[in-house]
JSON list of C-alpha atoms in Angstrom, two decimals:
[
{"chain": "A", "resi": 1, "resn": "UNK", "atom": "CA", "xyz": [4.07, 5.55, -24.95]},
{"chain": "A", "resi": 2, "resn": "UNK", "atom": "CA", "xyz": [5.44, 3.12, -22.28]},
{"chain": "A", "resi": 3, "resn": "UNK", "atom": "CA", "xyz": [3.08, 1.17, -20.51]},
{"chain": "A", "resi": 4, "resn": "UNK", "atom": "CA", "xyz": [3.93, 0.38, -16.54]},
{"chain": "A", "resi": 5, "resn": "UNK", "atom": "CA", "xyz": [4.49, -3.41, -17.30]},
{"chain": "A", "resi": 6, "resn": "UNK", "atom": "CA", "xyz": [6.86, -2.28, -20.48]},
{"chain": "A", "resi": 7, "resn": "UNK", "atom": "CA", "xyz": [9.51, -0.73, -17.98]},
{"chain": "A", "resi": 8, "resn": "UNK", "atom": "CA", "xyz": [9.13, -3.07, -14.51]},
{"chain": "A", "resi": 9, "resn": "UNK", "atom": "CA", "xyz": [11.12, -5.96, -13.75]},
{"chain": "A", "resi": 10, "resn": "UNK", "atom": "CA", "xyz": [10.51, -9.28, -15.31]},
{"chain": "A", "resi": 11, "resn": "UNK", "atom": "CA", "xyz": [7.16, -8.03, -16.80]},
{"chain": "A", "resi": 12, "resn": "UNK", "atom": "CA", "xyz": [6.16, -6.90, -13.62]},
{"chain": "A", "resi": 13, "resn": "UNK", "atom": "CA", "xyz": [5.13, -2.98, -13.40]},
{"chain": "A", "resi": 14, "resn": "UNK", "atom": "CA", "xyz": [6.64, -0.71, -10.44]},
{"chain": "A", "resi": 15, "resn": "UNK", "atom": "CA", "xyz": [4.32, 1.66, -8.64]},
{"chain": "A", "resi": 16, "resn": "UNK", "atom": "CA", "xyz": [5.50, 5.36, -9.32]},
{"chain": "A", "resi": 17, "resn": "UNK", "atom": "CA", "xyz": [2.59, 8.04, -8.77]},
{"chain": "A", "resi": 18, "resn": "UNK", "atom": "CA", "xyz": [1.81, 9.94, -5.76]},
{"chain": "A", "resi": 19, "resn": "UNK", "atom": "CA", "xyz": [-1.79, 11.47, -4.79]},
{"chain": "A", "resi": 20, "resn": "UNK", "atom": "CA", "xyz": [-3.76, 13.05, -2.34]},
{"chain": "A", "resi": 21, "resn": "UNK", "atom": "CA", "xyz": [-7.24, 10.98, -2.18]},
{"chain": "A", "resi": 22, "resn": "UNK", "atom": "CA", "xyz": [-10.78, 11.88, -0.68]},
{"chain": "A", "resi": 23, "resn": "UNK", "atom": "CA", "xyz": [-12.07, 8.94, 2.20]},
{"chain": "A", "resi": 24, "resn": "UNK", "atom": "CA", "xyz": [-15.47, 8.62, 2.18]},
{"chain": "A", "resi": 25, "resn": "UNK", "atom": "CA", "xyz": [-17.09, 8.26, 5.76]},
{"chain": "A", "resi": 26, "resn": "UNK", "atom": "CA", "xyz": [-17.28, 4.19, 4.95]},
{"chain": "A", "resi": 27, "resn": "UNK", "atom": "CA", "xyz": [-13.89, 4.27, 4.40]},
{"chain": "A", "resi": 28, "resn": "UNK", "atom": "CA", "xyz": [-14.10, 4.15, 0.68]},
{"chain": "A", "resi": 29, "resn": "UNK", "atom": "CA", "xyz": [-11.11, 5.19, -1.26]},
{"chain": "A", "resi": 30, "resn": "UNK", "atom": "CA", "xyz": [-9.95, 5.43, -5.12]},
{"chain": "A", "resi": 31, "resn": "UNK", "atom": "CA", "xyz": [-6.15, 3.80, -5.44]},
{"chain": "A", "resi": 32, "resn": "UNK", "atom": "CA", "xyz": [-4.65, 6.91, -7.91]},
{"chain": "A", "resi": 33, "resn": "UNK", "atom": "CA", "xyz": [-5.22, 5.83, -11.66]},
{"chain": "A", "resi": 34, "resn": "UNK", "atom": "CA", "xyz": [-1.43, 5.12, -12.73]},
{"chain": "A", "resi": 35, "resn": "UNK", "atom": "CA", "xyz": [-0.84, 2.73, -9.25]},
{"chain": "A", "resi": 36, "resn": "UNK", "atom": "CA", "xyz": [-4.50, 1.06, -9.70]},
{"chain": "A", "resi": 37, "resn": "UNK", "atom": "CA", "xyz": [-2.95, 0.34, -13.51]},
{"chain": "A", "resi": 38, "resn": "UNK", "atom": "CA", "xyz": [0.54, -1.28, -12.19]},
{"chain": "A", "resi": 39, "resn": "UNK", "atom": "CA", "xyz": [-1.98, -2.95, -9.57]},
{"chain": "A", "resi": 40, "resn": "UNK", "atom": "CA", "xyz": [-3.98, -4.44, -12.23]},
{"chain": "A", "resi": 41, "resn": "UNK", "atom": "CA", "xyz": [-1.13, -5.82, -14.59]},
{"chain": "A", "resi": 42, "resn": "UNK", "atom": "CA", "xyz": [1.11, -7.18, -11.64]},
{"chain": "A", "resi": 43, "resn": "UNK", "atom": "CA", "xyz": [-2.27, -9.17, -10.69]},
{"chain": "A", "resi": 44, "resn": "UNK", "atom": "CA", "xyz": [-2.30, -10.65, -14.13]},
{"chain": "A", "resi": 45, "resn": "UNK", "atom": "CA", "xyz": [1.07, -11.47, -14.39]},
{"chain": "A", "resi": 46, "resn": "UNK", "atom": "CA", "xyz": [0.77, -13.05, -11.17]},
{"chain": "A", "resi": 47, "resn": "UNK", "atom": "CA", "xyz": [-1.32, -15.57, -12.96]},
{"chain": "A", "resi": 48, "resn": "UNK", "atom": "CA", "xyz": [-4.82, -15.51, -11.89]},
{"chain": "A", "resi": 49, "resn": "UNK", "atom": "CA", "xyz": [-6.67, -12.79, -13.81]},
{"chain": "A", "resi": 50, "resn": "UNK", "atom": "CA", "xyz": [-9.76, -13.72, -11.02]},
{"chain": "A", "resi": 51, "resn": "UNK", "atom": "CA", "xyz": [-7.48, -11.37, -9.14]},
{"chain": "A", "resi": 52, "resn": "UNK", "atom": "CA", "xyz": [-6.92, -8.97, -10.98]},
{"chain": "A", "resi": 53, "resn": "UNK", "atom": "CA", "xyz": [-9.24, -6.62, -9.13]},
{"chain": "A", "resi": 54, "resn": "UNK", "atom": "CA", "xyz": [-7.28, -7.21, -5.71]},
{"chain": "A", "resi": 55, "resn": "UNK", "atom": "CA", "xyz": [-5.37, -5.28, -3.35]},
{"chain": "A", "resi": 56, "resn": "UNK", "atom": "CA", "xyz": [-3.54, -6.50, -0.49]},
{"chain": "A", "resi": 57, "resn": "UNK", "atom": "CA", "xyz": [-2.92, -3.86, 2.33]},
{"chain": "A", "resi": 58, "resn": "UNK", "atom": "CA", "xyz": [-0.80, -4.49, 5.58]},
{"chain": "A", "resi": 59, "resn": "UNK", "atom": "CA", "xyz": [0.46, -1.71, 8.06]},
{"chain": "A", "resi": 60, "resn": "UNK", "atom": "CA", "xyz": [4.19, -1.07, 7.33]},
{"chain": "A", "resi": 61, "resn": "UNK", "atom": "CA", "xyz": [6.86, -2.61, 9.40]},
{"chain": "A", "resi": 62, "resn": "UNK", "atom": "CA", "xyz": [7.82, 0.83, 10.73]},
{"chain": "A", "resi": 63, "resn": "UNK", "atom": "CA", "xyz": [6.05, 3.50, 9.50]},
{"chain": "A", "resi": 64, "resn": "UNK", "atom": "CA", "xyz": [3.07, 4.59, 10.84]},
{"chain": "A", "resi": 65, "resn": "UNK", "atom": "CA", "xyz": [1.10, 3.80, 6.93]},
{"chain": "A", "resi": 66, "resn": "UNK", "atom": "CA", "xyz": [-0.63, 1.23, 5.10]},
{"chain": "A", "resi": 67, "resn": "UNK", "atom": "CA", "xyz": [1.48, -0.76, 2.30]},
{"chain": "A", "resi": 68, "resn": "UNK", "atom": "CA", "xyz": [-0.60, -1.67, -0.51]},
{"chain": "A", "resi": 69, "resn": "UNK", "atom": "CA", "xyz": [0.34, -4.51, -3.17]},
{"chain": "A", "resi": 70, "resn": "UNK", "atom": "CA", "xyz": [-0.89, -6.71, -5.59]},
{"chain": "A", "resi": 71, "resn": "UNK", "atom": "CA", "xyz": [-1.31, -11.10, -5.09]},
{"chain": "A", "resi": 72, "resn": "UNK", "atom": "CA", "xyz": [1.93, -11.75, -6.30]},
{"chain": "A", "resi": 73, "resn": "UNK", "atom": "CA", "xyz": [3.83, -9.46, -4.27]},
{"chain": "A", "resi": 74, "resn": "UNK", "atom": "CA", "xyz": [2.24, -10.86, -1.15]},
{"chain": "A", "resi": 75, "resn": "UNK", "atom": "CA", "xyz": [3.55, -14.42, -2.33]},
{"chain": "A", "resi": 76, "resn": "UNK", "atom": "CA", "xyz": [6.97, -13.06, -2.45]},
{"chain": "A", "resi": 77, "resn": "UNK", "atom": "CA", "xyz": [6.53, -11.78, 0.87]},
{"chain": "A", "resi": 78, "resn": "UNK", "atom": "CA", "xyz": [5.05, -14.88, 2.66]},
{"chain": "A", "resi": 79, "resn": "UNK", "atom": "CA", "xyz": [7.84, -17.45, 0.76]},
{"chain": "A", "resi": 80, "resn": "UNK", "atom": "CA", "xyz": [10.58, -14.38, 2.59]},
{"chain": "A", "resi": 81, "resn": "UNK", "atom": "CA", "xyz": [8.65, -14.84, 6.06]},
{"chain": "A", "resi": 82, "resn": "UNK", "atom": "CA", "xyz": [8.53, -18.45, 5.35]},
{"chain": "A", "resi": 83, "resn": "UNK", "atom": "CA", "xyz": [12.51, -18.64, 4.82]},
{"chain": "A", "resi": 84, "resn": "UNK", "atom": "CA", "xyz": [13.12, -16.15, 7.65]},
{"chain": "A", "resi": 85, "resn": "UNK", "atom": "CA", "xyz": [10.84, -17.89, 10.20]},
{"chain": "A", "resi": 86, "resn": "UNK", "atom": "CA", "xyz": [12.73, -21.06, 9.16]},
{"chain": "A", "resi": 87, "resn": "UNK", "atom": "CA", "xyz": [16.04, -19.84, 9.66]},
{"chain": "A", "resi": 88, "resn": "UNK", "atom": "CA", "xyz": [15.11, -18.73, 13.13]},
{"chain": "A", "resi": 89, "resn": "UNK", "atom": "CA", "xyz": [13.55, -21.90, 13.57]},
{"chain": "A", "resi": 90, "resn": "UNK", "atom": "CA", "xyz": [13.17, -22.46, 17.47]},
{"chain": "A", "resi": 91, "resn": "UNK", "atom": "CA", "xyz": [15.07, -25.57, 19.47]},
{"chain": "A", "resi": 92, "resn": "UNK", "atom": "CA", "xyz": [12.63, -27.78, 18.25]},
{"chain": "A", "resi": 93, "resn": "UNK", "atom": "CA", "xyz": [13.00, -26.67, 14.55]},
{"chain": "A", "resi": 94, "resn": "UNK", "atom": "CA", "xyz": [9.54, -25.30, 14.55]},
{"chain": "A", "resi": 95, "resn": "UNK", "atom": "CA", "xyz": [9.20, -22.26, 12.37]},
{"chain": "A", "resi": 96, "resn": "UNK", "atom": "CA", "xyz": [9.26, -19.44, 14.50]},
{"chain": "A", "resi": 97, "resn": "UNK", "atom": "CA", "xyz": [5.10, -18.31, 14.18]},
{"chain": "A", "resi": 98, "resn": "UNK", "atom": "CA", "xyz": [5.80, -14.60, 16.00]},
{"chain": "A", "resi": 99, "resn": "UNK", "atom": "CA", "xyz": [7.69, -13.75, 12.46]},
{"chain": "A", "resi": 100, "resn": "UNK", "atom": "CA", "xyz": [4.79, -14.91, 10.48]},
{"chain": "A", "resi": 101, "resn": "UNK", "atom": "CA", "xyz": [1.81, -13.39, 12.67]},
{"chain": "A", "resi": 102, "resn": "UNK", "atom": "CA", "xyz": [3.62, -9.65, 12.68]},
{"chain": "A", "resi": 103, "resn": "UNK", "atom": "CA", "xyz": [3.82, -9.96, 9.20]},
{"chain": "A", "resi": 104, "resn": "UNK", "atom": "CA", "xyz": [0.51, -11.47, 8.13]},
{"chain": "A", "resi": 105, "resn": "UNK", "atom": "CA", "xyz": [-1.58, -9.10, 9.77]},
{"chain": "A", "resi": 106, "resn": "UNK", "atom": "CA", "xyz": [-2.89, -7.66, 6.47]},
{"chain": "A", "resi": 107, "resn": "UNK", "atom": "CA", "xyz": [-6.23, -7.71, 4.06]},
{"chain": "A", "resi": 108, "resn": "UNK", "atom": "CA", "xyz": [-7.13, -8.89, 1.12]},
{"chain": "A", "resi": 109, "resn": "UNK", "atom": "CA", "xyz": [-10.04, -7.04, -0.49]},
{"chain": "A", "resi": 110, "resn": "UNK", "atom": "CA", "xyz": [-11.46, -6.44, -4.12]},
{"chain": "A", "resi": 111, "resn": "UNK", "atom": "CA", "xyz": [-11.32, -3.13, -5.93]},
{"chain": "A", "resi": 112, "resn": "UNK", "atom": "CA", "xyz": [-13.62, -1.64, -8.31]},
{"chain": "A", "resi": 113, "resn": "UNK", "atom": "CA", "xyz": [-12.95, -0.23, -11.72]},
{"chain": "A", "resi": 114, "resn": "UNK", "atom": "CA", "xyz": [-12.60, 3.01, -10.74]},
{"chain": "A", "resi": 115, "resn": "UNK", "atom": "CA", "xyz": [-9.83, 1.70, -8.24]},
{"chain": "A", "resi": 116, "resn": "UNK", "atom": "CA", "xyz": [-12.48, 2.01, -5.14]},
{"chain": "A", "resi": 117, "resn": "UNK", "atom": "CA", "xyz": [-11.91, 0.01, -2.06]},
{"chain": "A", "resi": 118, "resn": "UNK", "atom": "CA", "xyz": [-13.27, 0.34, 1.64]},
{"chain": "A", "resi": 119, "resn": "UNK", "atom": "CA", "xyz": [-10.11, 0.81, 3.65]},
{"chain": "A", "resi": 120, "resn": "UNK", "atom": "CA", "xyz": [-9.95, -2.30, 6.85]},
{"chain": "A", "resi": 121, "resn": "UNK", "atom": "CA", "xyz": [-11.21, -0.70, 9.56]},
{"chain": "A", "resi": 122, "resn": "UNK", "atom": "CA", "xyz": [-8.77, -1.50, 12.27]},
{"chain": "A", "resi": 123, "resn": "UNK", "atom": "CA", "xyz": [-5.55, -0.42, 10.30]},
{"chain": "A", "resi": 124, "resn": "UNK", "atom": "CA", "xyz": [-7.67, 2.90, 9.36]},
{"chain": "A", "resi": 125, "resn": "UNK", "atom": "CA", "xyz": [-8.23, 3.55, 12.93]},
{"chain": "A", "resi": 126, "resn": "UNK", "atom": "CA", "xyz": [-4.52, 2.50, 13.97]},
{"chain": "A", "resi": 127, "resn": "UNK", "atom": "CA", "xyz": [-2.88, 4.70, 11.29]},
{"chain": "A", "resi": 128, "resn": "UNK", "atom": "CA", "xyz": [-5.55, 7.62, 11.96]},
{"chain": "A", "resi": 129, "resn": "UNK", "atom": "CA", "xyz": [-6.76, 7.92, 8.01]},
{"chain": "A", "resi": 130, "resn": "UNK", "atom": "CA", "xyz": [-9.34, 10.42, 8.26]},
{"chain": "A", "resi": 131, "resn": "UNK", "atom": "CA", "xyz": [-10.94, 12.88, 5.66]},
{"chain": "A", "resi": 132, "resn": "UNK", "atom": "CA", "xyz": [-7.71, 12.08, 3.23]},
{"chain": "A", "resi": 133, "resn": "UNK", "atom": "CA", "xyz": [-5.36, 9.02, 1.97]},
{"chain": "A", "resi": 134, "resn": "UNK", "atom": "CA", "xyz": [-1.74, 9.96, 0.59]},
{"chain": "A", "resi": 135, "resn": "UNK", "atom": "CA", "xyz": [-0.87, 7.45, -1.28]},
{"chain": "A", "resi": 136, "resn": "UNK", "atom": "CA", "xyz": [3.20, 7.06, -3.12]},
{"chain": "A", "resi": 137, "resn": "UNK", "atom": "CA", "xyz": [4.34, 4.27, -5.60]},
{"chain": "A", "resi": 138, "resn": "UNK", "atom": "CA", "xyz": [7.65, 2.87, -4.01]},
{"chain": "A", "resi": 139, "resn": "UNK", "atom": "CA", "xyz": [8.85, 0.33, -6.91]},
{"chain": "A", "resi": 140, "resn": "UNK", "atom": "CA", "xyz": [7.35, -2.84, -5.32]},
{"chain": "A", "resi": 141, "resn": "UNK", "atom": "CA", "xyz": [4.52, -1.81, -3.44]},
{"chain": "A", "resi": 142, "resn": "UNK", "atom": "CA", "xyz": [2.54, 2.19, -2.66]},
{"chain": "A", "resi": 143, "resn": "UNK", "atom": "CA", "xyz": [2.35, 3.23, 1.02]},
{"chain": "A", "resi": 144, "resn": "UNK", "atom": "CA", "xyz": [-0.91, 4.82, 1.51]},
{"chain": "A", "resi": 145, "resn": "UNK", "atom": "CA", "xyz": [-0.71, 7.79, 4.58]},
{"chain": "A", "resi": 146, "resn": "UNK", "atom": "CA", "xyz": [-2.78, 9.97, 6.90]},
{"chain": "A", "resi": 147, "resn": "UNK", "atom": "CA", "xyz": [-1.65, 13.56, 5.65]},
{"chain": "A", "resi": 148, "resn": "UNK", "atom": "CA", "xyz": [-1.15, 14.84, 9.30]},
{"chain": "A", "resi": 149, "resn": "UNK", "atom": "CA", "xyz": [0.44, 11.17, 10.31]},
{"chain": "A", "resi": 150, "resn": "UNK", "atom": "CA", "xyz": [2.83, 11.44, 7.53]},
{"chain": "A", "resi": 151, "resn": "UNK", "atom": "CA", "xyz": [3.45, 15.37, 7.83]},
{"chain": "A", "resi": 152, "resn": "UNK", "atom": "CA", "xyz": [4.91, 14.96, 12.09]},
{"chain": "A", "resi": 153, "resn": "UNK", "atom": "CA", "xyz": [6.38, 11.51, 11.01]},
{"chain": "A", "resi": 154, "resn": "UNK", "atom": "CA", "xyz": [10.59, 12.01, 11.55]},
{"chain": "A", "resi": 155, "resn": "UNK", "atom": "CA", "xyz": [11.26, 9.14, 8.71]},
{"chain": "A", "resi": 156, "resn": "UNK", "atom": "CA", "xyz": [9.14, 10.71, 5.83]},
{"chain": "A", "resi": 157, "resn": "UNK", "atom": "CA", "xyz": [11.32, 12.82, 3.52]},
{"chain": "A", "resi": 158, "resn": "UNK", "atom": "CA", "xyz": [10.80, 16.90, 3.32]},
{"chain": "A", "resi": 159, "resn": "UNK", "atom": "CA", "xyz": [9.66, 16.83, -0.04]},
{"chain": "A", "resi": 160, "resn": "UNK", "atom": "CA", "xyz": [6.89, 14.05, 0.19]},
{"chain": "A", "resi": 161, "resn": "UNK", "atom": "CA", "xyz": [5.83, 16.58, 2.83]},
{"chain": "A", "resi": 162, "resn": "UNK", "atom": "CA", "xyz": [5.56, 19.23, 0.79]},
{"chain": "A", "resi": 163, "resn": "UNK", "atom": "CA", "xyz": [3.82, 17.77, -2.14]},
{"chain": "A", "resi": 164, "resn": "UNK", "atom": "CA", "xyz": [1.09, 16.37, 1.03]},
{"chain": "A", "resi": 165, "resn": "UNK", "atom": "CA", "xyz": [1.09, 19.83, 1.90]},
{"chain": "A", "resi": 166, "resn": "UNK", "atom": "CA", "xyz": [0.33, 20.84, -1.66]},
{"chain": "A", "resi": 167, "resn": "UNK", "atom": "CA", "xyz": [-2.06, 18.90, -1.99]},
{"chain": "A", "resi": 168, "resn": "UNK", "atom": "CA", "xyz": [-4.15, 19.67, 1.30]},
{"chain": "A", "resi": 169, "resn": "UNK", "atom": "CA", "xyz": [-3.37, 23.14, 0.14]},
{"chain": "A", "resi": 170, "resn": "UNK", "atom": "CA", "xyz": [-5.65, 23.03, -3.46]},
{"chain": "A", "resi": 171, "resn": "UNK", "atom": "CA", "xyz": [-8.19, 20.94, -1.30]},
{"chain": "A", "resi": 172, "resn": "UNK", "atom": "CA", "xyz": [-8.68, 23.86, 1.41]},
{"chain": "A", "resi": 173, "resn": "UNK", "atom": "CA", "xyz": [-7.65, 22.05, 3.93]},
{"chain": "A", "resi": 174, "resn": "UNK", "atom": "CA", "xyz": [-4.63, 23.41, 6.61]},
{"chain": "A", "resi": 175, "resn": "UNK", "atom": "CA", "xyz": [-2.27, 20.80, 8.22]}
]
């Protein structure tokens, strides 16, 4: 049996599992078992097993969802902001900051070990995550989805529809 770290990219795990989750009215929510796994390694390999337990969550550049990923993925991404912001550095050769703030509007928050979380309340309320949290493993990071949201959203492909629709389906619940 492979293990998530055995087949990533330089040690490091991809995300690959998709689930329909139950939110809790305080906005608790269980990251699926086989992305709360990759989530765990990555953290390790990351170097600082005091994070292991952490997820990082931002709202995606242009999707209406939460991105979730682990501490060393969010280093990548701030040393990429860092390089862009730089490279559009304004006439001064100040970094330009309106890269960076977009960007770094995300939390930081532990996890426990069943993969537990409370969900920030202002993206939850942005994105509309309600009753339910879709969440799919995209390789680097898991976007994490309103069913309904993701369901009307043009971008979202017809099949991660119909496995949210699935999903709702075995729960009871009509979209």
């Amino acid at each position: 049996m492979r293990t998530a770290i055995e087949v990533g990219v330089s040690g490091r795990g991809i995300y690959q599992d998709y689930a329909l989750q139950q939110v809790d009215l305080k906005g608790r929510v269980a990251i699926p078992s086989r992305l709360r796994d990759t989530l765990l390694e990555r953290n390790v390999v990351a170097g600082d097993a005091r994070d292991a337990s952490t997820i990082v969550t931002a709202i995606h550049g242009s999707d209406p969802c939460l991105i979730g990923y682990d501490i060393g993925y969010a280093k990548q991404l701030h040393a990429e902001l860092l390089e862009r912001a730089r490279a559009h550095a304004d006439a001064t050769g100040a970094p330009r900051s309106a890269i960076m703030r977009e960007a770094m509007l995300s939390d930081t928050m532990p996890f426990d070990a069943s993969g537990r979380f409370i969900l920030p309340p202002f993206p939850r309320q942005e994105l509309n995550i309600g009753k339910y949290a879709f969440f799919i493993g995209l390789g680097d990071y898991f976007e994490i989805w309103d069913p309904a949201t993701l369901i009307a959203c043009d971008t979202a492909p017809q099949r991660m529809k119909a496995a949210v629709r699935f999903f709702m389906s075995e729960k009871g619940e009509a979209l």
